[in-house]
CSV table of C-alpha atoms and ligand atoms in Angstrom, one decimal:
chain,number,residue,atom,x,y,z
M,4,MET,CA,50.1,144.4,67.3
M,5,LYS,CA,51.6,142.3,70.0
M,6,LYS,CA,50.4,139.0,71.4
M,7,VAL,CA,48.8,139.2,74.8
M,8,THR,CA,48.1,136.3,77.2
M,9,VAL,CA,45.2,136.8,79.6
M,10,GLU,CA,44.8,134.3,82.4
M,11,ILE,CA,41.6,134.5,84.3
M,12,CYS,CA,41.6,133.0,87.8
M,13,CYS,CA,38.6,130.8,88.2
M,14,GLY,CA,39.3,129.7,91.8
M,15,THR,CA,36.3,130.0,94.1
M,16,ALA,CA,37.1,133.5,95.5
M,17,CYS,CA,37.8,135.0,92.1
M,18,TYR,CA,34.9,133.3,90.4
M,19,LEU,CA,32.4,134.5,93.0
M,20,LEU,CA,33.8,138.0,92.9
M,21,GLY,CA,33.6,138.5,89.2
M,22,SER,CA,35.7,136.2,87.1
M,23,ALA,CA,32.6,134.4,86.0
M,24,LYS,CA,31.7,137.5,84.0
M,25,LEU,CA,35.3,137.9,82.8
M,26,LEU,CA,35.0,134.5,81.1
M,27,THR,CA,32.9,136.3,78.4
M,28,LEU,CA,36.0,138.5,77.6
M,29,GLU,CA,36.5,137.0,74.2
M,30,GLU,CA,33.1,138.1,73.1
M,31,GLN,CA,34.0,141.7,74.2
M,32,LEU,CA,37.2,141.9,72.3
M,33,PRO,CA,37.3,144.2,69.2
M,34,GLU,CA,37.6,142.0,66.1
M,35,GLU,CA,41.1,143.3,65.2
M,36,TRP,CA,42.5,142.2,68.6
M,37,LYS,CA,41.2,138.7,68.6
M,38,GLU,CA,44.0,136.9,66.8
M,39,PHE,CA,46.5,138.5,69.2
M,40,VAL,CA,44.8,137.7,72.5
M,41,GLN,CA,44.9,134.3,74.1
M,42,ILE,CA,42.6,133.8,77.0
M,43,LYS,CA,42.9,131.0,79.5
M,44,ALA,CA,40.9,130.1,82.6
M,45,LEU,CA,43.1,128.8,85.4
M,46,PRO,CA,42.4,127.4,88.9
M,47,CYS,CA,43.3,129.4,92.0
M,48,LEU,CA,46.5,131.4,91.3
M,49,ASN,CA,47.2,131.5,95.1
M,50,LEU,CA,47.0,135.3,95.0
M,51,CYS,CA,43.8,135.5,97.0
M,52,GLU,CA,45.7,134.5,100.1
M,53,SER,CA,47.9,137.6,100.2
M,54,ALA,CA,46.2,140.8,101.1
M,55,LYS,CA,49.2,142.7,99.8
M,56,LEU,CA,48.3,141.9,96.3
M,57,GLY,CA,44.8,143.4,96.5
M,58,ALA,CA,41.5,141.7,96.1
M,59,ALA,CA,39.9,139.1,93.9
M,60,PRO,CA,39.2,138.6,91.1
M,61,PHE,CA,42.7,138.4,89.7
M,62,VAL,CA,43.8,138.3,86.1
M,63,ARG,CA,47.4,137.7,85.0
M,64,LEU,CA,48.6,139.3,81.8
M,65,ASN,CA,51.6,138.0,79.8
M,66,GLN,CA,52.4,135.6,82.6
M,67,THR,CA,53.9,138.3,84.9
M,68,GLU,CA,51.5,141.2,85.4
M,69,ILE,CA,48.9,140.7,88.1
M,70,MET,CA,45.7,142.8,87.9
M,71,PRO,CA,43.7,142.7,91.2
M,72,GLU,CA,40.0,143.7,91.3
M,73,ALA,CA,39.8,142.9,87.6
M,74,THR,CA,36.7,144.2,85.8
M,75,MET,CA,35.9,143.8,82.1
M,76,GLU,CA,36.6,147.5,81.6
M,77,LYS,CA,40.0,147.3,83.3
M,78,VAL,CA,41.0,144.2,81.5
M,79,LEU,CA,40.0,145.5,78.1
M,80,ALA,CA,41.8,148.8,78.7
M,81,ARG,CA,45.0,147.0,79.6
M,82,ILE,CA,44.8,144.6,76.7
M,83,GLY,CA,44.4,147.6,74.4
M,84,LYS,CA,47.7,149.1,75.8
M,85,LEU,CA,49.5,145.8,75.5
M,86,VAL,CA,48.5,144.9,72.0
M,87,ASN,CA,49.3,148.4,70.8
M,88,ARG,CA,52.6,148.8,72.6
M,89,ASP,CA,55.5,149.6,70.4
M,90,ASP,CA,58.4,148.4,72.6
M,91,ASP,CA,59.8,145.0,71.9
L,4,FES,S1,40.7,132.2,93.7
L,4,FES,FE1,41.8,133.5,92.4
L,4,FES,S2,43.7,133.7,93.3
L,4,FES,FE2,42.7,132.3,94.6
């Protein structure tokens, strides 16, 4: 399994549109993923100002991949792909 960093934007827009719920992500992780997934809450990532990037709430994965309109289901599915990827 690979390490995955999950950064949840907790700026006002993201928080109000769903990141408050995403802060319970750790409780939703399957036990076998937990040691590989690092979760951080961050202040506004300045993504909510650009309509091109989509809509809040935003989650950033592995410091580079932006997920707009993040939901618990979408984030868990993406983490599953990233922890199980076999590239290097
Ligand atoms: S509040 Fe999340 S990107 Fe601004």
